[in-house]
CSV table of C-alpha atoms and ligand atoms in Angstrom, one decimal:
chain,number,residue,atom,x,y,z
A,224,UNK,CA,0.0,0.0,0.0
A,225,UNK,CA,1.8,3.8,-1.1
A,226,UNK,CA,2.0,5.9,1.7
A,227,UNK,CA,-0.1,9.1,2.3
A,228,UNK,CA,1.0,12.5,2.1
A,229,UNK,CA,0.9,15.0,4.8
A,230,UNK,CA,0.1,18.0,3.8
A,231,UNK,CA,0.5,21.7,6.4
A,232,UNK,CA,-1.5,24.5,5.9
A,233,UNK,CA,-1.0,27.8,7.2
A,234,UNK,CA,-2.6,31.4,6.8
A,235,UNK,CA,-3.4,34.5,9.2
A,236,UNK,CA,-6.6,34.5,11.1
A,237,UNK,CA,-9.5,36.2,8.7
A,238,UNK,CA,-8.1,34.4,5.4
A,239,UNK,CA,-10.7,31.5,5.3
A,240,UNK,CA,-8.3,28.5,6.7
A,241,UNK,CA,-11.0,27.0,8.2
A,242,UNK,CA,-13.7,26.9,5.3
A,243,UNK,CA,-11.1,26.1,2.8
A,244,UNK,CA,-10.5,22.9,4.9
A,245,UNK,CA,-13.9,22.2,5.9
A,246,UNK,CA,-14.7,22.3,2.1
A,247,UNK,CA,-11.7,19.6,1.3
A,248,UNK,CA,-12.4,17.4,4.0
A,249,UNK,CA,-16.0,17.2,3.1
A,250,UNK,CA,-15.4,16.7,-1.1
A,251,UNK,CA,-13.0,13.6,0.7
A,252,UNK,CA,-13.6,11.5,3.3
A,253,UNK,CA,-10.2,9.7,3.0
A,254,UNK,CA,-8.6,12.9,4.0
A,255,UNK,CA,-7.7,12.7,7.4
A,256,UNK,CA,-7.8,16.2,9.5
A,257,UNK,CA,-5.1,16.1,12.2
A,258,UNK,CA,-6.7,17.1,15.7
A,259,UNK,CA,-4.3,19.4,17.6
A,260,UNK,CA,-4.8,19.6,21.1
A,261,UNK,CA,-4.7,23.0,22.8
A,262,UNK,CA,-4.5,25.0,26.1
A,263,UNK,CA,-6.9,27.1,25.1
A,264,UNK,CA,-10.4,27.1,25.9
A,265,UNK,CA,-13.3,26.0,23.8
A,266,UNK,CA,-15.0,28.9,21.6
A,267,UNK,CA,-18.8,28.7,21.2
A,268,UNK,CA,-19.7,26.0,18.9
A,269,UNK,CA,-16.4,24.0,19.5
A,270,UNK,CA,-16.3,20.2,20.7
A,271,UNK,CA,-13.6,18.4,22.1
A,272,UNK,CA,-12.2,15.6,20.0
A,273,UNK,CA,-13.7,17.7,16.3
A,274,UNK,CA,-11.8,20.9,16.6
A,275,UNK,CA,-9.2,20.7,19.5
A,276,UNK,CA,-8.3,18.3,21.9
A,277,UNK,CA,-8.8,21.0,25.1
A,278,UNK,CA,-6.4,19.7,26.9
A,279,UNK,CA,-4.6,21.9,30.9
A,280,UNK,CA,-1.3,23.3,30.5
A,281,UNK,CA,0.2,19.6,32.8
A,282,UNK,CA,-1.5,17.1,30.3
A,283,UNK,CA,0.1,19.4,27.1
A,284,UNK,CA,4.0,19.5,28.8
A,285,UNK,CA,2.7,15.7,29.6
A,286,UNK,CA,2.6,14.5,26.0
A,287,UNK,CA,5.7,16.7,25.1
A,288,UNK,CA,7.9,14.8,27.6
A,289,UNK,CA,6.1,11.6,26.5
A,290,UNK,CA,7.4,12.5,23.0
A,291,UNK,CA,3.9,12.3,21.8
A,292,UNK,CA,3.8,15.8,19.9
A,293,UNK,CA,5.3,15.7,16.4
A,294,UNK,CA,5.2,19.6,16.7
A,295,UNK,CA,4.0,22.3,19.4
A,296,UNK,CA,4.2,26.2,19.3
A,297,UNK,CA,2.8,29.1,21.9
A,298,UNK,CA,0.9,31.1,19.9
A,299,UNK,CA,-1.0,33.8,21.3
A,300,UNK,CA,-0.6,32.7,25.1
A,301,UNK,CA,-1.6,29.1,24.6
A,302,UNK,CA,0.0,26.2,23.3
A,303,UNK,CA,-1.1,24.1,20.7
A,304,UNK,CA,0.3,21.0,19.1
A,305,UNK,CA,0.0,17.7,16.9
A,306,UNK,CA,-0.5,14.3,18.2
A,307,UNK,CA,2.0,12.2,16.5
A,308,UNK,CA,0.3,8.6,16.8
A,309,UNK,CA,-3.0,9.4,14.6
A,310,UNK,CA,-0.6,11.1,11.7
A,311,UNK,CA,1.5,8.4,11.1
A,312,UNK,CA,-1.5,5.6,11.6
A,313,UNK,CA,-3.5,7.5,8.9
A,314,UNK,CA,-0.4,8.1,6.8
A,315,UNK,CA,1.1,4.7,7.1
A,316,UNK,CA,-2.7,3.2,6.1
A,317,UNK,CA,-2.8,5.1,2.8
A,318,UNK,CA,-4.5,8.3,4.0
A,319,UNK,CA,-3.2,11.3,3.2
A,320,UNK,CA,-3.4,14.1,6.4
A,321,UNK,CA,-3.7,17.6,6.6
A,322,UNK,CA,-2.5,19.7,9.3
A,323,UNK,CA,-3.7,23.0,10.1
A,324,UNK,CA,-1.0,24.9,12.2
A,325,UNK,CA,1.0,28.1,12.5
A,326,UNK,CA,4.3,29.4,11.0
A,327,UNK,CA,6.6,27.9,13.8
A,328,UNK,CA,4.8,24.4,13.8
A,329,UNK,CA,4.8,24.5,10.5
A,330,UNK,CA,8.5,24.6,10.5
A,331,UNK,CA,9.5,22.3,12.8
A,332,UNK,CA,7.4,19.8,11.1
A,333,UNK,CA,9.3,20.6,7.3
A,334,UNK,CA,12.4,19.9,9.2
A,335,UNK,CA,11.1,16.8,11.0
A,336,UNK,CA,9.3,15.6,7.9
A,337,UNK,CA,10.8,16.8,4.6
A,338,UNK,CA,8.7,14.9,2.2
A,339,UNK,CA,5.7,17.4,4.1
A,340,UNK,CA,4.0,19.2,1.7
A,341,UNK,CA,3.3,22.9,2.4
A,342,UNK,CA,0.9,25.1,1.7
A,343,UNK,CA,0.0,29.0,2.5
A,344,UNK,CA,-3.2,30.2,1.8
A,345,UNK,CA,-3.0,34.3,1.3
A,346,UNK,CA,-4.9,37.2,1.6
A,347,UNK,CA,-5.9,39.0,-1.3
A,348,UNK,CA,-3.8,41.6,0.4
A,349,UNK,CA,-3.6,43.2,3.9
A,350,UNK,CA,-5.6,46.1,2.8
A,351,UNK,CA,-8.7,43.6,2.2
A,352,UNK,CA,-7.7,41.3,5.5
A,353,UNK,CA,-7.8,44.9,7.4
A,354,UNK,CA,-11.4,45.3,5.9
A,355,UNK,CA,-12.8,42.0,6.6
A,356,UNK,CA,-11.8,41.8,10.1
A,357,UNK,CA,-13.5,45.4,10.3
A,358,UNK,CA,-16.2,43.7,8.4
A,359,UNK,CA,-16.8,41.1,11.5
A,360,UNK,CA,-17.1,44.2,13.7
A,361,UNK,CA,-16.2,41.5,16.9
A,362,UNK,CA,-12.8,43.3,18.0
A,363,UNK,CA,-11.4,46.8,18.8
A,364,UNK,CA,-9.2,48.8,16.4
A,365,UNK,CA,-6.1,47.8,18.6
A,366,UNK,CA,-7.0,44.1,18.5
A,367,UNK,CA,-7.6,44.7,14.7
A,368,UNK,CA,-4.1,46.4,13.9
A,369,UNK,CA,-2.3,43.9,16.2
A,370,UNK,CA,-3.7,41.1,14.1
A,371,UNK,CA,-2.7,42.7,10.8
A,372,UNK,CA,0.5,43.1,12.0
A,373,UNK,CA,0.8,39.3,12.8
A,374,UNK,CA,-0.7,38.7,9.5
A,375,UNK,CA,2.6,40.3,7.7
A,376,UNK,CA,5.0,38.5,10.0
A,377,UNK,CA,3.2,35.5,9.0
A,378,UNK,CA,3.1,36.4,5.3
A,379,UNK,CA,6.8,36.6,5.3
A,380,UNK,CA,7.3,33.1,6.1
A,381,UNK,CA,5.2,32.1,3.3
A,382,UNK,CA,8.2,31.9,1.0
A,383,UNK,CA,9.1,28.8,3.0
A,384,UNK,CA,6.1,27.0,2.0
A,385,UNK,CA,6.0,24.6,-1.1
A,386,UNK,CA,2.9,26.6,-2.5
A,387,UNK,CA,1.0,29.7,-1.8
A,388,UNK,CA,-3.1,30.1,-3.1
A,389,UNK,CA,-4.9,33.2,-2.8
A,390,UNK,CA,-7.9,33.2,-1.3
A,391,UNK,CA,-9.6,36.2,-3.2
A,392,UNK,CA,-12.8,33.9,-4.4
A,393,UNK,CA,-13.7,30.8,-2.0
A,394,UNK,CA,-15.0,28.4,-4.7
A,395,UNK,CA,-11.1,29.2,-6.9
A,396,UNK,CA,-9.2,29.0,-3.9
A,397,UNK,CA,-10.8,25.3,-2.8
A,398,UNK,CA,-10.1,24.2,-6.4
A,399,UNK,CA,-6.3,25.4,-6.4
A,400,UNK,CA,-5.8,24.0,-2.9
A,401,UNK,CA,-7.3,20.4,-4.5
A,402,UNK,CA,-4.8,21.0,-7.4
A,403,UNK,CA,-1.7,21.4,-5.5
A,404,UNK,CA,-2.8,18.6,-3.3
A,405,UNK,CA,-3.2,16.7,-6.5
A,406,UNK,CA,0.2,18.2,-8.0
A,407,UNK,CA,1.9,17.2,-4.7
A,408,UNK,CA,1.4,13.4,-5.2
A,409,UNK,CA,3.8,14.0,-8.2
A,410,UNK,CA,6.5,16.0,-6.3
A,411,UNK,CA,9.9,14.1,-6.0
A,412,UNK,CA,9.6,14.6,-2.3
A,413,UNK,CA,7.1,12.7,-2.1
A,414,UNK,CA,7.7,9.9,-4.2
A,415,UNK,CA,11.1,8.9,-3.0
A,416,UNK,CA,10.0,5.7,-2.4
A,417,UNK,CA,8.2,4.9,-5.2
A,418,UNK,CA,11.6,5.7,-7.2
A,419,UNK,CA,13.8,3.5,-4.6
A,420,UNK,CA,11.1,0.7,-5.5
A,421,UNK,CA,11.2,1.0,-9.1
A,422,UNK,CA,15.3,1.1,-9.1
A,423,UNK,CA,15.5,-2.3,-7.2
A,424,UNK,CA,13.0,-4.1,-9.6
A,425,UNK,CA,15.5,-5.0,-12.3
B,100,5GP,P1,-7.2,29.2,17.0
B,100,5GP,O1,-7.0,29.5,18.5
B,100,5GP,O2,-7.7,30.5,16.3
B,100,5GP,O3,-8.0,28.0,16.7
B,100,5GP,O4,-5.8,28.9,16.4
B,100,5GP,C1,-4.7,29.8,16.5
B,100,5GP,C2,-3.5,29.3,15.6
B,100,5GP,O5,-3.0,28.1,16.1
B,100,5GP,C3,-4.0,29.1,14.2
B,100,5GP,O6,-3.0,29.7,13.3
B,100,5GP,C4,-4.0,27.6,14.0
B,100,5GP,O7,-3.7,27.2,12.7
B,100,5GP,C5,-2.8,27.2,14.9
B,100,5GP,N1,-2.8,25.8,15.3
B,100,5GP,C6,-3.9,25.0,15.5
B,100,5GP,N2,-3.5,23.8,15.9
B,100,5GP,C7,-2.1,23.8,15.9
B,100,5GP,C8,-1.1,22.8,16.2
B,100,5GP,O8,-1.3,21.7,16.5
B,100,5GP,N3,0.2,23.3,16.2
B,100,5GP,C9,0.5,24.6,15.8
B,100,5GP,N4,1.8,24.9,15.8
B,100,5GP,N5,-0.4,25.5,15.6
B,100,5GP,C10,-1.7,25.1,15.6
């Protein structure tokens, strides 16, 4: 059985992530979404074991020491991580897995996983981010500016990412995140196996 690919996805908050993924996952089932678990506390409409694993502060440093995170980063005051058993299960049976993490995760897990796949979903450009977080009307002009500013620090790493998509139009960015995940099955990276198994059948 080939192996799945992992694929890690990062963008700023207000850049339709979320959505974009929801969209994937739903158009394939065999996709597994990697479940981080977090310090943070559950928003409205969040359930444990869907969205987050909402885990205290002893059980995260718990399952670092246990060496059960393949990555974890402090992002915004609380930490947030992947479980390592459930990415390699699904990757091992076939399936390929998406991770949807921040810059500094996303890093570590490139340099723990080269054949990782990565993939930065952009803003249009600040100027529109800036307006639909305005749009949302849920945070202060402070709150607002401070997340535009993480935004660009965030943006700059995106040149350390396999592929970038803009997400200017939902329905075009879903389809060019499907064909990148489709072009990615092609990469070299990921196929250094399948190469290795074709040299020793002579
Ligand atoms: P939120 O609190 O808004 O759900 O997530 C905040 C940030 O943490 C987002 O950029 C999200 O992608 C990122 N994140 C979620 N899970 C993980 C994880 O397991 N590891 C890392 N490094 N970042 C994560």
């Amino acid at each position: 059985m080939s192996k799945g690919t992992l694929f890690v996805i990062s963008a700023p908050s207000g850049t339709g992530k979320g959505t974009i993924v929801s969209r994937i996952l739903a158009d394939d089932p065999s996709v597994h979404f990697s479940v981080s678990a977090t310090t943070r506390g559950p928003r409205e409409g969040e359930t444990d074991g869907v969205n987050y694993y909402f885990i205290t502060r002893e059980e995260f440093s718990g399952l670092i020491e246990s060496g059960g995170m393949l990555e974890y980063a402090e992002f915004c005051g609380n930490f947030y991580g992947t479980p390592k058993k459930p990415v390699f299960d699904n990757l091992l049976a076939g399936h390929d897995v998406i991770l949807e993490i921040e810059t500094v995760g996303a890093m570590k897990v490139k340099k723990a996983c080269p054949e990782a796949v990565g993939i930065f979903i952009l803003p249009p450009s600040l100027y529109e981010l800036r307006r639909r977080l305005e749009k949302r009307a849920t945070d202060p002009e402070e709150v607002i500016s401070a997340r535009v500013a993480q935004a660009k620090s965030e943006i700059e790493k995106s040149y350390q990412y396999d592929y970038v998509v803009v997400n200017d139009d939902l329905e075009k960015a879903v389809a060019d995140v499907k064909t990148v995940m489709k072009a990615a099955k092609n990469m070299t990276k990921t196929n250094k196996e399948t190469i290795e198994g074709v040299l020793l059948k002579c």
